[in-house]
Coordinates of C-alpha atoms and ligand atoms in Angstrom, one line a residue:
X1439 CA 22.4 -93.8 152.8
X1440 CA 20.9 -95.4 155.8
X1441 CA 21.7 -99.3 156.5
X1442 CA 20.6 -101.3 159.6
X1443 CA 23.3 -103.9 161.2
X1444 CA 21.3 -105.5 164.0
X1445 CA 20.6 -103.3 166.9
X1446 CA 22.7 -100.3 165.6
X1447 CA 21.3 -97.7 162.8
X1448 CA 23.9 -96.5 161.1
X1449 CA 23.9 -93.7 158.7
X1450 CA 26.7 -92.4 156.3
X1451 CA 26.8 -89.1 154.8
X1452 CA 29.9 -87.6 152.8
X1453 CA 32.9 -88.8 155.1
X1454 CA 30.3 -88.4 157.9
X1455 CA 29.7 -91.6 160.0
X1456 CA 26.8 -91.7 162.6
X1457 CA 26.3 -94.7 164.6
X1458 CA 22.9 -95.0 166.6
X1459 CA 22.4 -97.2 169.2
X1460 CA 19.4 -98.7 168.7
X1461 CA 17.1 -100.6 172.0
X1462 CA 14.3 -97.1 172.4
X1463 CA 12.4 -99.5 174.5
X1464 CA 15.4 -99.8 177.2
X1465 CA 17.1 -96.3 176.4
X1466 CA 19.5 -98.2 174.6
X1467 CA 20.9 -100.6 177.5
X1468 CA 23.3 -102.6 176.3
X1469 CA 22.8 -106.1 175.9
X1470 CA 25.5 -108.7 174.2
X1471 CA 23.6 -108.4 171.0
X1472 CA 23.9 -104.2 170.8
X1473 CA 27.6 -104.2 172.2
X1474 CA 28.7 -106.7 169.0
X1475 CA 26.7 -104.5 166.6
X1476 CA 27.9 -102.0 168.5
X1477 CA 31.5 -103.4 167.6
X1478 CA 30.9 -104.1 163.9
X1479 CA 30.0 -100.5 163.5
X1480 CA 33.0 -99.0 164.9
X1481 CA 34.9 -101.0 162.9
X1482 CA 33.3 -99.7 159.7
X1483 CA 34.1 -96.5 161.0
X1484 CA 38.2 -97.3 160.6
X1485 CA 37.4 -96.9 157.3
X1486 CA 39.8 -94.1 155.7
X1487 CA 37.3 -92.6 153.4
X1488 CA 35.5 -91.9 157.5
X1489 CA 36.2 -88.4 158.3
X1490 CA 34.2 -88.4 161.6
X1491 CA 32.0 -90.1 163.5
X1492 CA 28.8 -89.6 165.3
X1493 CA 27.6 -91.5 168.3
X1494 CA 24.0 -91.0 169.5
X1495 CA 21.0 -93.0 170.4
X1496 CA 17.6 -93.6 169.2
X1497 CA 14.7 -93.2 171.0
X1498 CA 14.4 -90.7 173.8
X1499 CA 17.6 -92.1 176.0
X1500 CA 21.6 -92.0 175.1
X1501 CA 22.4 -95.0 176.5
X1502 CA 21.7 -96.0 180.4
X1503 CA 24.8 -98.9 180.3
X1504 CA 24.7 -102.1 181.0
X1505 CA 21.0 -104.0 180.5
X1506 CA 20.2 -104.8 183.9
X1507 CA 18.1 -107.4 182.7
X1508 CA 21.2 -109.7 181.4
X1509 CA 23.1 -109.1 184.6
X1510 CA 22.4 -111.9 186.7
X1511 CA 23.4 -114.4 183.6
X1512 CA 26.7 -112.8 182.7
X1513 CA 30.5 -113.0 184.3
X1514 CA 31.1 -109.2 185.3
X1515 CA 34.6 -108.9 184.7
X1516 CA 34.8 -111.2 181.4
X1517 CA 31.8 -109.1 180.0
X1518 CA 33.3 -105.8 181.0
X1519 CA 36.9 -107.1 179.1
X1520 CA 35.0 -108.7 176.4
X1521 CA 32.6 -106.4 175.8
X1522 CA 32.8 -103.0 177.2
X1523 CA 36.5 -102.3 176.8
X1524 CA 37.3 -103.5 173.4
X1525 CA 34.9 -101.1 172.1
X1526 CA 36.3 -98.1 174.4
X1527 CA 39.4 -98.9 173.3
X1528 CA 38.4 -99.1 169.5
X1529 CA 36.7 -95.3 170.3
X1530 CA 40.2 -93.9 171.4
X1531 CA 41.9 -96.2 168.6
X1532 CA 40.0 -94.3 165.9
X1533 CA 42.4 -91.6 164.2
X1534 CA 39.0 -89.6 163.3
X1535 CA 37.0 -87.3 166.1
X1536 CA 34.5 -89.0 167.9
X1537 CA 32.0 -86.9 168.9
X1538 CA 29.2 -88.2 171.3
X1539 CA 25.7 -86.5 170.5
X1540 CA 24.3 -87.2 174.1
X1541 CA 20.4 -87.0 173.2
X1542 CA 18.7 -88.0 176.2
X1543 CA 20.0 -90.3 179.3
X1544 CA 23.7 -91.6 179.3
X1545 CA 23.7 -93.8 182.5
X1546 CA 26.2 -96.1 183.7
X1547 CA 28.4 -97.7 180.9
X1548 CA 26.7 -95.1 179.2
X1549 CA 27.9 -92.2 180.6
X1550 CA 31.3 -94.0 180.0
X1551 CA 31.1 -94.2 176.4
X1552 CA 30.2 -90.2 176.8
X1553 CA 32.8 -89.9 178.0
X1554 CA 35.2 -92.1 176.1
X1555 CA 34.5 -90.1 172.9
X1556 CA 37.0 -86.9 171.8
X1557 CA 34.0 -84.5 172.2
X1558 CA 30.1 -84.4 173.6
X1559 CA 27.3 -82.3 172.8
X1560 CA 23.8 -82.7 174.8
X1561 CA 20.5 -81.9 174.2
X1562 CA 18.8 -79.5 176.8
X1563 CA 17.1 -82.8 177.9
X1564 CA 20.0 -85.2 178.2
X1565 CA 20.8 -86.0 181.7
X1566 CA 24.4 -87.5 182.6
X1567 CA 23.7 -90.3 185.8
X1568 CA 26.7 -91.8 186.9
X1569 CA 24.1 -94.8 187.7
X1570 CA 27.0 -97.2 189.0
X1571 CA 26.7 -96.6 193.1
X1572 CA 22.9 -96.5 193.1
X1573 CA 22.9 -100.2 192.5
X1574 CA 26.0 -100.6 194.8
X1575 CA 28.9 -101.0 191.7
X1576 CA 31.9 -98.9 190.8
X1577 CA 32.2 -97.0 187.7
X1578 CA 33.7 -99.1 184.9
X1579 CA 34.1 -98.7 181.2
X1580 CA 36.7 -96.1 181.7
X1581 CA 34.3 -94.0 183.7
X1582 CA 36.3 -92.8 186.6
X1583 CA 39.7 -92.4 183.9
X1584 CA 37.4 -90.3 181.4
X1585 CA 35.4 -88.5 183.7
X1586 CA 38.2 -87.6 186.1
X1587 CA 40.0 -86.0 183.5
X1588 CA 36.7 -83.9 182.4
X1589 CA 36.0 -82.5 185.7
X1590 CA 38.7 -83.4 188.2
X1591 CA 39.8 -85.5 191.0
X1592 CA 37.7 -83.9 193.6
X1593 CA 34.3 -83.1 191.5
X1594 CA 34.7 -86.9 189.8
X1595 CA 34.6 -88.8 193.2
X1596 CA 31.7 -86.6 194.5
X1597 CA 29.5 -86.9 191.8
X1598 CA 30.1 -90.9 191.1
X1599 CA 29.5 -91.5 195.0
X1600 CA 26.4 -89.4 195.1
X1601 CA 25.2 -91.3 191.6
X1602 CA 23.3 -87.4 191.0
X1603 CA 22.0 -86.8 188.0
X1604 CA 23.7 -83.8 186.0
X1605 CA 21.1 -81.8 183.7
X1606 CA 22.9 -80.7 180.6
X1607 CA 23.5 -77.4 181.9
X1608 CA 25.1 -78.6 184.7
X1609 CA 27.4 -81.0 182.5
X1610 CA 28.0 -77.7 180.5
X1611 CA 29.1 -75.8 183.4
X1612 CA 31.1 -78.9 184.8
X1613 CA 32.9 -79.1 181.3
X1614 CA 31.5 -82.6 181.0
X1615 CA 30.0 -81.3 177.6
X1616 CA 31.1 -78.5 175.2
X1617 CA 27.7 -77.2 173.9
X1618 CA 24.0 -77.7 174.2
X1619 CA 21.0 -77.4 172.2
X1620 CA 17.8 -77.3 171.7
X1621 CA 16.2 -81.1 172.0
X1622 CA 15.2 -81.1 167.8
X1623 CA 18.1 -79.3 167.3
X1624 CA 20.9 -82.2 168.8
X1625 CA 20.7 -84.5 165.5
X1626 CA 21.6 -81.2 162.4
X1627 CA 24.5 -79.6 165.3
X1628 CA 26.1 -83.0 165.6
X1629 CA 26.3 -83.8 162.1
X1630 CA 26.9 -79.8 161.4
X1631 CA 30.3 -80.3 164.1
X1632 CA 31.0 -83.7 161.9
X1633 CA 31.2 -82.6 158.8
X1634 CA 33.4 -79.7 159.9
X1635 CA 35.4 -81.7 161.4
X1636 CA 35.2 -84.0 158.4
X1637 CA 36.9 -81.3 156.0
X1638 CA 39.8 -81.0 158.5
X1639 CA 42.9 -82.7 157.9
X1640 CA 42.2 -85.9 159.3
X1641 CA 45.6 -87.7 159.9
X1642 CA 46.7 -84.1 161.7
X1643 CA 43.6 -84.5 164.1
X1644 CA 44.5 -88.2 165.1
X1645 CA 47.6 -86.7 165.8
X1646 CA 46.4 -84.1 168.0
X1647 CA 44.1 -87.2 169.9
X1648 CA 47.2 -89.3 170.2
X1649 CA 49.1 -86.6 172.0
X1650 CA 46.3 -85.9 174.1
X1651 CA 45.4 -88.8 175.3
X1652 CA 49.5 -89.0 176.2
X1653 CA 50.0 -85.6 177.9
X1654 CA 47.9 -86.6 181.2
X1655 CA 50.8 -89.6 182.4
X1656 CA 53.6 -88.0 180.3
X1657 CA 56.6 -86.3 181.4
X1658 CA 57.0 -83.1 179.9
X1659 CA 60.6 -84.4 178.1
X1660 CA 58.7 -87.3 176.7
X1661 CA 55.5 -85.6 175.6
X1662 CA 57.8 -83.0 173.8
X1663 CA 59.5 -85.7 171.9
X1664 CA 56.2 -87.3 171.3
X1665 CA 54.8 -84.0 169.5
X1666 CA 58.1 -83.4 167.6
X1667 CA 57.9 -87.3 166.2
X1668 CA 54.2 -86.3 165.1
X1669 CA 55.2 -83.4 163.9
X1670 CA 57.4 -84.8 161.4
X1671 CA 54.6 -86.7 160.2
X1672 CA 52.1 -84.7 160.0
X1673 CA 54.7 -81.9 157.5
X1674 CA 54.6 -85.2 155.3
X1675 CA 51.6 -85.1 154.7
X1676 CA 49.6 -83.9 151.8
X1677 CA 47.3 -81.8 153.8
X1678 CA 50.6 -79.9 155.5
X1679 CA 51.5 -78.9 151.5
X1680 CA 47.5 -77.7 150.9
X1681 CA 47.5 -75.8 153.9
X1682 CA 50.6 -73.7 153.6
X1683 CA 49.8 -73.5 149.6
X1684 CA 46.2 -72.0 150.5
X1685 CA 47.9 -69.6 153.3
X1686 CA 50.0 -68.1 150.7
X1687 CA 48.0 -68.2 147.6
X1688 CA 45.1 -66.3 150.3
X1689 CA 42.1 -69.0 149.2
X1690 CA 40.1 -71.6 151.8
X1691 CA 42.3 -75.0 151.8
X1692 CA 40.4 -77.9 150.2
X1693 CA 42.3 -81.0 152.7
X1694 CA 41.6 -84.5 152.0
X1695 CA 42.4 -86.3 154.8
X1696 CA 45.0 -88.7 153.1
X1697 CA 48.0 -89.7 154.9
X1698 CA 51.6 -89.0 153.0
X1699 CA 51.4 -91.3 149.9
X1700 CA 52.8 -94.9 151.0
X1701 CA 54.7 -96.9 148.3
X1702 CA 53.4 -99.8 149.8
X1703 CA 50.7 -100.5 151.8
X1704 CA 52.9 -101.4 155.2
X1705 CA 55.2 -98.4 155.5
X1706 CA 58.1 -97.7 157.9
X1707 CA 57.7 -93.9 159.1
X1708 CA 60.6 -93.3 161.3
X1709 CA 61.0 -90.2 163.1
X1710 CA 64.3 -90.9 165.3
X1711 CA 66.7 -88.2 165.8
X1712 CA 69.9 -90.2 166.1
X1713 CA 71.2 -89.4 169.2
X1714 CA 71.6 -93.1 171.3
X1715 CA 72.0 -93.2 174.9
X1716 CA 75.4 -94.9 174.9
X1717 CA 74.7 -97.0 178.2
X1718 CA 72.1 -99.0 176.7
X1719 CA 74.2 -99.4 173.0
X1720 CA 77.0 -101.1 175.4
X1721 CA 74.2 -103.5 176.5
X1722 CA 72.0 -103.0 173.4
X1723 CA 72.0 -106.7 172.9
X1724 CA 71.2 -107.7 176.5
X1725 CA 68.7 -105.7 177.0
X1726 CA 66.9 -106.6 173.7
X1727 CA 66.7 -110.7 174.2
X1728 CA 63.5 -110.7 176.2
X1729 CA 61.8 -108.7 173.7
X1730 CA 63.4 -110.8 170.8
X1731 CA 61.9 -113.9 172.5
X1732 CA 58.4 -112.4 172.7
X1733 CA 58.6 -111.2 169.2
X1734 CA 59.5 -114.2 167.4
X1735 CA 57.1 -116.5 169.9
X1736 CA 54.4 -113.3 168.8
X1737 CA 55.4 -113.3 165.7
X1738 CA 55.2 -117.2 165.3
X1739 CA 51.9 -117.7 166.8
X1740 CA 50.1 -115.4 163.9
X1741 CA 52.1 -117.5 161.5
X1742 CA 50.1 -120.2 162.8
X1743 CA 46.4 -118.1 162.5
X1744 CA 47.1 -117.0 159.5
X1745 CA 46.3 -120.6 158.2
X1746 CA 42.7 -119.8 159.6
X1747 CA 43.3 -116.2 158.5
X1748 CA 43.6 -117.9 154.9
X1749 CA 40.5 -119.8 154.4
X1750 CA 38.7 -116.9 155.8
X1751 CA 39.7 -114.9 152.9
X1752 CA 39.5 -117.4 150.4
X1753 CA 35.5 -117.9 151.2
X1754 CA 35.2 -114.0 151.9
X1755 CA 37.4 -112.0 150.3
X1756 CA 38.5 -110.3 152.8
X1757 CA 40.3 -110.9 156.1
X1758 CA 38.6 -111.4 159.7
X1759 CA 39.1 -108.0 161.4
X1760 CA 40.2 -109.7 164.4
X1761 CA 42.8 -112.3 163.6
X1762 CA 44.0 -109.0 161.4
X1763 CA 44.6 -106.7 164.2
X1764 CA 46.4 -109.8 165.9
X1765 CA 48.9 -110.1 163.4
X1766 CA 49.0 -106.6 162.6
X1767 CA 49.8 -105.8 166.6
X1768 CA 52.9 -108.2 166.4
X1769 CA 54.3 -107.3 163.4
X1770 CA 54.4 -104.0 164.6
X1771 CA 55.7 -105.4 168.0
X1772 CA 58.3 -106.9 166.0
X1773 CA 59.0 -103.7 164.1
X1774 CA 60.0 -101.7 167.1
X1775 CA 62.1 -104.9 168.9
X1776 CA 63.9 -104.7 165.5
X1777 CA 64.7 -101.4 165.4
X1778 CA 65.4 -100.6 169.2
X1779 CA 67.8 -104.4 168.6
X1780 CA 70.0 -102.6 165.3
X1781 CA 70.1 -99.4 166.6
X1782 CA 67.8 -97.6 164.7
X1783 CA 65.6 -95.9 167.7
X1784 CA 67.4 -95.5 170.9
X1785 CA 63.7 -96.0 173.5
X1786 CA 63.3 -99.2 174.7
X1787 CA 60.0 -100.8 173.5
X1788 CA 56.9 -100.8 174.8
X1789 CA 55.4 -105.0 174.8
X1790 CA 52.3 -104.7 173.2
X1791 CA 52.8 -103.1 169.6
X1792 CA 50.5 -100.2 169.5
X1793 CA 50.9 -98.1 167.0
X1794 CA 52.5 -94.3 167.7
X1795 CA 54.6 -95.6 171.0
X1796 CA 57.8 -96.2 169.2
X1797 CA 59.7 -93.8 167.2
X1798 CA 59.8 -96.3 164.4
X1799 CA 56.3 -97.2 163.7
X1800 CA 54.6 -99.3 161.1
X1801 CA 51.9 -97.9 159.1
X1802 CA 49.2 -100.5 158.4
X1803 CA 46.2 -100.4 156.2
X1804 CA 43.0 -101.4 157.7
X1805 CA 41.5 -104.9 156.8
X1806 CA 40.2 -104.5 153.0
X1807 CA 39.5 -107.0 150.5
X1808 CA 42.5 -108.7 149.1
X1809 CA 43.0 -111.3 146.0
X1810 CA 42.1 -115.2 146.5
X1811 CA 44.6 -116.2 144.0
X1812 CA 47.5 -114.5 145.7
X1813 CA 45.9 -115.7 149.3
X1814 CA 46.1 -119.1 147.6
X1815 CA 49.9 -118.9 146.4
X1816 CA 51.2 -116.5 148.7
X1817 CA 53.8 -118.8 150.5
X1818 CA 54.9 -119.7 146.9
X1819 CA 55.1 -116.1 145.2
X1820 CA 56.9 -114.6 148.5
X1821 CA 59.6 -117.6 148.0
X1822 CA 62.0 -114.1 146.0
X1823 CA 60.8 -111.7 148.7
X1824 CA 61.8 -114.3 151.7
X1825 CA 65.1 -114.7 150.1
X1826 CA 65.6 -110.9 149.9
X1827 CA 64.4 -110.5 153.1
X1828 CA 67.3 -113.0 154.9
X1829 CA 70.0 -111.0 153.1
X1830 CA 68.6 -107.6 154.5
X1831 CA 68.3 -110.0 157.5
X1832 CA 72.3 -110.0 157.5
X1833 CA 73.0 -106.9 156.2
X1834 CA 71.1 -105.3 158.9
X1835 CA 72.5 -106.9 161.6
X1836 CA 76.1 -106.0 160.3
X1837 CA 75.2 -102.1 159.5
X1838 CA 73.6 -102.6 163.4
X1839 CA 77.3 -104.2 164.1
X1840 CA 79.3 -101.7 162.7
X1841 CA 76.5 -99.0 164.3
X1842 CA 77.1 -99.9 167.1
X1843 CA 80.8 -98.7 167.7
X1844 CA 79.9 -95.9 165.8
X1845 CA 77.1 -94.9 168.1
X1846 CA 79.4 -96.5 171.4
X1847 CA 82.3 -93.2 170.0
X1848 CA 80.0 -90.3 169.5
X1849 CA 76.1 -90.8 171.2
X1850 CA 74.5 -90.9 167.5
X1851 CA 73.7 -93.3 164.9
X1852 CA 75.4 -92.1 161.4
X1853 CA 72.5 -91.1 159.0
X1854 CA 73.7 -93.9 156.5
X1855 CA 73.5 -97.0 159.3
X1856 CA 70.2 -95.7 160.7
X1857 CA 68.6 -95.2 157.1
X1858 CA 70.0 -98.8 155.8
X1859 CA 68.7 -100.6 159.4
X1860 CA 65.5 -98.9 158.5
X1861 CA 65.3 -99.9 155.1
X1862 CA 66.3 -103.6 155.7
X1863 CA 63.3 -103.5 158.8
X1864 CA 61.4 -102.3 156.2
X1865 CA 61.5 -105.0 154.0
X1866 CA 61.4 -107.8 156.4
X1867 CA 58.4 -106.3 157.7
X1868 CA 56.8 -106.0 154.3
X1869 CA 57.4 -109.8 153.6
X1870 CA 56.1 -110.7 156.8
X1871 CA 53.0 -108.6 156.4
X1872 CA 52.7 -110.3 153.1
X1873 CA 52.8 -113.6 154.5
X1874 CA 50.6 -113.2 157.5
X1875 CA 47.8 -111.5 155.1
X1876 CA 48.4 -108.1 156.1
X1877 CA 48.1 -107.0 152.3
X1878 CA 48.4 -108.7 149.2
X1879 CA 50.6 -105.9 147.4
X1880 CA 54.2 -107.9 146.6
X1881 CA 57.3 -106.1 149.0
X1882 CA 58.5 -103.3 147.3
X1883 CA 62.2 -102.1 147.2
X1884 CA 61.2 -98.7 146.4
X1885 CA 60.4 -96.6 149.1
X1886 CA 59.5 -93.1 149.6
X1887 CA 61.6 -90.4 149.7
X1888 CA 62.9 -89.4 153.6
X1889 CA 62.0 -86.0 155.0
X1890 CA 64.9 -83.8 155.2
X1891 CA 66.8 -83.2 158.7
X1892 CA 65.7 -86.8 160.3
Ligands
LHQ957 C1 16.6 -100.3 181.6 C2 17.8 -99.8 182.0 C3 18.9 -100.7 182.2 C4 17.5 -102.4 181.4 C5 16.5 -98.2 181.9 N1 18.7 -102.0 181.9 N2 16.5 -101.6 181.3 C6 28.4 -103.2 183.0 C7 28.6 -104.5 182.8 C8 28.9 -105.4 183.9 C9 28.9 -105.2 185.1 C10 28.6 -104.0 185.8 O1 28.5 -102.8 185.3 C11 28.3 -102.4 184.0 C12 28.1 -101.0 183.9 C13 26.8 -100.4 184.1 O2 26.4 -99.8 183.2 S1 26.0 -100.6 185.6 C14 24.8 -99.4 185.4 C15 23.5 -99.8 184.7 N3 22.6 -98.8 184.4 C16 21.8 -98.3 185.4 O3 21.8 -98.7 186.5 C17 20.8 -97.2 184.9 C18 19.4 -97.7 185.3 N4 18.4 -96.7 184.8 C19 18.1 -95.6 185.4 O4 18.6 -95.3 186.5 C20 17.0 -94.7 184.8 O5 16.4 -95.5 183.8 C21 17.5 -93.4 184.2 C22 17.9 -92.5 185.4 C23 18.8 -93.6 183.4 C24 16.5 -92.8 183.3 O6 15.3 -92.7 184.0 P1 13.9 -92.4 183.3 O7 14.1 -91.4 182.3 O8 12.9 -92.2 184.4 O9 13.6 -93.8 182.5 P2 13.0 -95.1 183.1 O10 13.7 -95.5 184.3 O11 11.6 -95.1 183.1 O12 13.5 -96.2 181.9 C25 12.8 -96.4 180.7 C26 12.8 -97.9 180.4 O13 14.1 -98.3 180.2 C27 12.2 -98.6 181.6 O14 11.5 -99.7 181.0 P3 9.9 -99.8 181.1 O15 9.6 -101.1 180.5 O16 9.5 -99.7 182.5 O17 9.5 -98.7 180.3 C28 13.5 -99.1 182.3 O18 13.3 -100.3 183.0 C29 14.4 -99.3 181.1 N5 15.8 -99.2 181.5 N6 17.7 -98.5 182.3 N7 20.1 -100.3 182.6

């Protein structure tokens, strides 16, 4: 099936997305029209039934970065945030690989988004031009935090202040790509790699990118605890249970991809071991009120979009991906202040709500179509749920109070406090994702069962 959105051809096959930029004439140059296409596309690709993603261009170039026609009109560092590093950003977001087919020339901002993606392959003709310092700029886009992981501090500095240009060998031998081909042969490798990739287990690959993309600034303490936490997660998951099954029954795994079945659409997956640094239970409270503050004043202002969020889906359908991801990101936020607040993960939290950085984490589905007449009603009809959620509201915070001598005596959270703080976190969140438009499935006191030894 082969659709075009603007200036981006994109082509779906299986669970096989491949996303062409789409300006031959300008070796794909990106102008503001091509980054928001650009944009709309990899947001199709957060769809779960996506596997893997191809990026490539048409025409005979990759893409050579920024148009250098539409610089002189544009303010650099407000195009570069608006623009180029929402969509980086989105490219590491993606829990599916990324692979860059590098075609021809990836200049500039192009060699960025190269380099952004979770794997590159080049055509014998692509060249790699790190085009910033031959027009007197600095690499942007992510270019020098990309590429100087690829090839080094030393290599990364000399080759962005010469501005060379790499043949695909070269980039080969640097490590800047892992394979190349033959010029006709880019287009069937790529979407050969894909589809492999595609019939992986998905959610055990995002992992794998998460952890990656932590180990370079991790400590090694913190990046073990980081792949234990994943770890748990990924043994829930169906594809854990095929791949073991197809070990011992000797026969090829057939894995779908699926994350562990949710009961509800906004999950609580907590992987916290229990033990609590007892310093920061004494001052547990303390500690937590700036975060508190930012949370409900977070939390409060997507209250207030959701009105918009509201009439959006009552003309459409569906949600605006944007406001969505607001809401989403503070909900989340919220999740982790809560838990970190009643003593059900011991880290303090990070500020901005991205998922995978606390130990309890809330799973989200991505923006789908959701009912008008429960958009319509919805502060009505979550009336019960609200009320529910208050009394978890106290319950939790005297499970946290009781918790919190408990944890002061012997460094760990009893099993019982920690799985009733999560379960009453759990709830709240699921009325507040209810209310803010998250999902139109009703809170659900049912959840699914906990993994054993947590
Ligand atoms: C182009 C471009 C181009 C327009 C080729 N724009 N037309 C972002 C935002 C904000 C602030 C600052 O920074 C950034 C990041 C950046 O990306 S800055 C870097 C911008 N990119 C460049 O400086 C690359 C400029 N291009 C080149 O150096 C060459 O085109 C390379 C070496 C990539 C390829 O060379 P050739 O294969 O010889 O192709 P060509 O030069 O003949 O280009 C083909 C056509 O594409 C040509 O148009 P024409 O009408 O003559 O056929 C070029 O004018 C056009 N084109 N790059 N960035």
């Amino acid at each position: 099936m082969v659709s075009v959105v603007a200036l981006v051809e994109l082509t779906r096959d299986g669970a096989v997305l491949t996303i062409a930029l789409n300006r031959p004439e300008v070796l794909n140059a990106f102008n503001a029209e091509l980054h928001s296409a650009f944009h709309a596309a990899l947001e199709d690709a957060r769809a779960d039934d996506v596997r893997a993603v191809v990026i490539t261009g048409a025409g005979r170039g990759f893409c050579v970065g920024q148009d250098l026609n539409e610089f002189q009109t544009m303010d650099i560092r407000e195009g570069l945030r608006g623009r180029y590093h929402r969509n980086v950003t989105l490219i590491r977001e993606l829990r599916k690989p990324v692979i860059a087919a590098v075609n021809g020339a990836a200049a500039g901002a192009g060699l960025s988004l190269a380099a952004a993606c979770d794997i590159r392959i080049a055509a014998e003709g692509a060249t790699f031009v790190p085009a910033f310092i031959n027009i007197g700029l600095v690499p942007d886009s992510g270019g020098t935090y990309f590429v100087q992981r690829l090839v080094g501090t030393s290599r990364a500095f000399s080759w962005f202040v010469s501005g060379r240009r790499l043949s695909a060998q070269e980039a080969e031998t640097w490590g800047v790509v892992s394979e190349v081909v033959a010029d006709e042969e880019l287009p069937a490798r790529a979407h050969e790699l894909a589809q492999q990739l595609a019939a992986m287990p998905t959610q055990g690959i995002a992992w794998t990118k998460q952890a990656i993309d932590s180990a370079e600034n991790a400590t090694l303490a913190d990046q073990l605890e980081l792949e234990a936490r994943l770890q748990a997660r990924a043994a829930q998951t169906p594809d854990f249970e095929e791949g073991v099954a197809a070990f011992l029954e000797k026969r090829p795994p057939q894995f779908t991809g699926l994350p562990a079945k949710p009961y509800h659409p906004l999950e609580l997956a907590v992987d916290d071991d229990r033990r609590r640094w007892r310093l920061t239970v004494l001052f547990r409270y303390l500690l937590a009120y700036p975060h508190v503050y930012l949370a409900a004043g977070w939390l409060l202002l997507s209250g207030l979009l959701t009105l918009v969020q509201g009439v959006i889906i009552l003309i459409k359908g569906r949600p605006h991906a944007g406001l969505f991801h607001y809401s989403e990101r503070a909900l989340r936020y919220w999740v982790h202040v809560n838990a970190y607040l009643l003593l059900v993960a011991d880290p303090f939290p990070r500020f901005r709500g991205w998922p995978g950085t606390y130990p309890v984490d809330l799973e989200t589905p991505p923006p789908g179509p959701q009912n008008r007449w429960k958009t319509a009603f919805r502060i009505l009809l979550a009336i019960p749920a609200i009320v529910l959620a208050s009394v978890l509201g106290v319950v939790g915070a005297v499970v946290a109070l009781v918790g919190w001598f408990a944890a002061l005596a012997v460094g760990r959270m009893p099993k019982g406090m920690r799985d009733l703080g999560a379960y009453c976190i759990r709830y709240q969140a699921q009325t507040y994702g209810y209310l803010l438009l998250l999902t139109d499935r009703y809170p659900s006191l049912a959840q699914r069962a906990a993994r054993p030894g947590l």
